[in-house]
Amino acid sequence: MKKLIVHGDAGFRKGGRIEYDGEEYEVFAVARQGEWHGPDEPQLWCTVGSEDEQETFDKQDYIPIHLDTENVDAEAVTVVRERGEPDAEAEA
């Protein structure tokens, strides 16, 4: 699991799947920064990881400040799946 700061809007959201640096990652969380007083382009601050790390993320069994953090441009990220399926509870 790692933090990925994407400069620009690459077009993915929470629950999506991206490819970066030759590896595919599940997108566990996205915080969109820079909409109001921020930089010229938005930044997506994401927590990404492999599918088997989903439970670790859900149970918060990690220390966020100890995750490796990488800064990338939106052009370096390929969107495999834009977003996850909506929850069944949210539809009801």
Short mmCIF file of C-alpha atoms in Angstrom, two decimals:
data_model
loop_
_atom_site.label_atom_id
_atom_site.label_comp_id
_atom_site.label_asym_id
_atom_site.label_seq_id
_atom_site.Cartn_x
_atom_site.Cartn_y
_atom_site.Cartn_z
CA MET A 1 0.00 0.00 0.00
CA LYS A 2 1.19 3.53 -0.71
CA LYS A 3 0.11 7.12 -1.07
CA LEU A 4 0.02 8.51 -4.58
CA ILE A 5 -0.28 12.24 -5.24
CA VAL A 6 -1.49 12.73 -8.80
CA HIS A 7 -1.02 16.24 -10.23
CA GLY A 8 -4.03 16.88 -12.46
CA ASP A 9 -7.31 14.98 -12.74
CA ALA A 10 -6.56 11.56 -14.20
CA GLY A 11 -10.27 10.66 -14.26
CA PHE A 12 -10.52 7.95 -11.59
CA ARG A 13 -12.30 7.85 -8.26
CA LYS A 14 -12.54 5.64 -5.16
CA GLY A 15 -12.95 1.99 -6.10
CA GLY A 16 -11.18 2.46 -9.40
CA ARG A 17 -8.21 0.56 -10.75
CA ILE A 18 -5.15 2.29 -12.18
CA GLU A 19 -1.90 1.32 -13.79
CA TYR A 20 1.22 3.22 -12.81
CA ASP A 21 4.86 2.38 -13.38
CA GLY A 22 4.03 -1.03 -14.85
CA GLU A 23 1.84 -2.17 -11.93
CA GLU A 24 -1.92 -2.17 -11.36
CA TYR A 25 -3.34 -0.78 -8.14
CA GLU A 26 -6.77 -0.67 -6.51
CA VAL A 27 -7.77 2.85 -5.44
CA PHE A 28 -8.91 2.65 -1.81
CA ALA A 29 -9.40 6.37 -1.13
CA VAL A 30 -9.17 9.67 -3.00
CA ALA A 31 -9.03 13.18 -1.55
CA ARG A 32 -9.34 15.90 -4.19
CA GLN A 33 -7.23 18.94 -3.31
CA GLY A 34 -6.91 22.39 -4.85
CA GLU A 35 -10.46 23.12 -5.96
CA TRP A 36 -10.85 26.42 -4.12
CA HIS A 37 -7.56 28.12 -3.22
CA GLY A 38 -5.15 25.45 -4.39
CA PRO A 39 -2.73 25.14 -7.28
CA ASP A 40 -3.64 25.74 -10.93
CA GLU A 41 -4.67 22.12 -11.40
CA PRO A 42 -6.29 19.78 -8.89
CA GLN A 43 -4.34 17.13 -7.05
CA LEU A 44 -5.68 13.68 -6.19
CA TRP A 45 -4.23 12.38 -2.93
CA CYS A 46 -4.85 8.64 -3.13
CA THR A 47 -4.29 5.54 -1.06
CA VAL A 48 -3.61 2.67 -3.46
CA GLY A 49 -2.56 -0.93 -3.13
CA SER A 50 -3.10 -4.48 -4.28
CA GLU A 51 -6.43 -6.30 -3.98
CA ASP A 52 -5.21 -8.36 -1.03
CA GLU A 53 -4.52 -5.14 0.92
CA GLN A 54 -8.20 -4.09 0.83
CA GLU A 55 -8.96 -5.70 4.19
CA THR A 56 -5.92 -4.03 5.78
CA PHE A 57 -7.19 -0.67 4.52
CA ASP A 58 -10.79 -1.33 5.64
CA LYS A 59 -9.70 -2.30 9.15
CA GLN A 60 -7.22 0.61 9.25
CA ASP A 61 -4.48 -1.82 10.21
CA TYR A 62 -1.68 0.46 8.99
CA ILE A 63 -0.07 3.78 9.90
CA PRO A 64 -0.82 6.34 7.15
CA ILE A 65 2.27 8.49 7.80
CA HIS A 66 4.51 5.45 7.30
CA LEU A 67 3.25 4.71 3.78
CA ASP A 68 5.61 5.45 0.89
CA THR A 69 4.45 8.53 -1.01
CA GLU A 70 5.01 9.21 -4.70
CA ASN A 71 4.23 12.31 -6.77
CA VAL A 72 3.19 11.74 -10.40
CA ASP A 73 1.59 13.64 -13.24
CA ALA A 74 -1.86 12.56 -14.42
CA GLU A 75 -0.37 11.55 -17.78
CA ALA A 76 1.72 8.85 -16.05
CA VAL A 77 -1.41 7.08 -14.76
CA THR A 78 -3.56 4.81 -16.96
CA VAL A 79 -7.15 4.33 -15.80
CA VAL A 80 -8.17 0.66 -16.02
CA ARG A 81 -11.50 1.10 -14.16
CA GLU A 82 -12.82 4.60 -13.43
CA ARG A 83 -14.68 3.85 -10.20
CA GLY A 84 -16.11 1.06 -8.10
CA GLU A 85 -19.65 -0.25 -8.12
CA PRO A 86 -22.06 1.69 -5.89
CA ASP A 87 -22.93 0.06 -2.58
CA ALA A 88 -26.25 -1.81 -2.46
CA GLU A 89 -27.11 0.07 0.76
CA ALA A 90 -26.60 3.44 -0.92
CA GLU A 91 -29.06 2.50 -3.67
CA ALA A 92 -31.83 1.55 -1.22
#
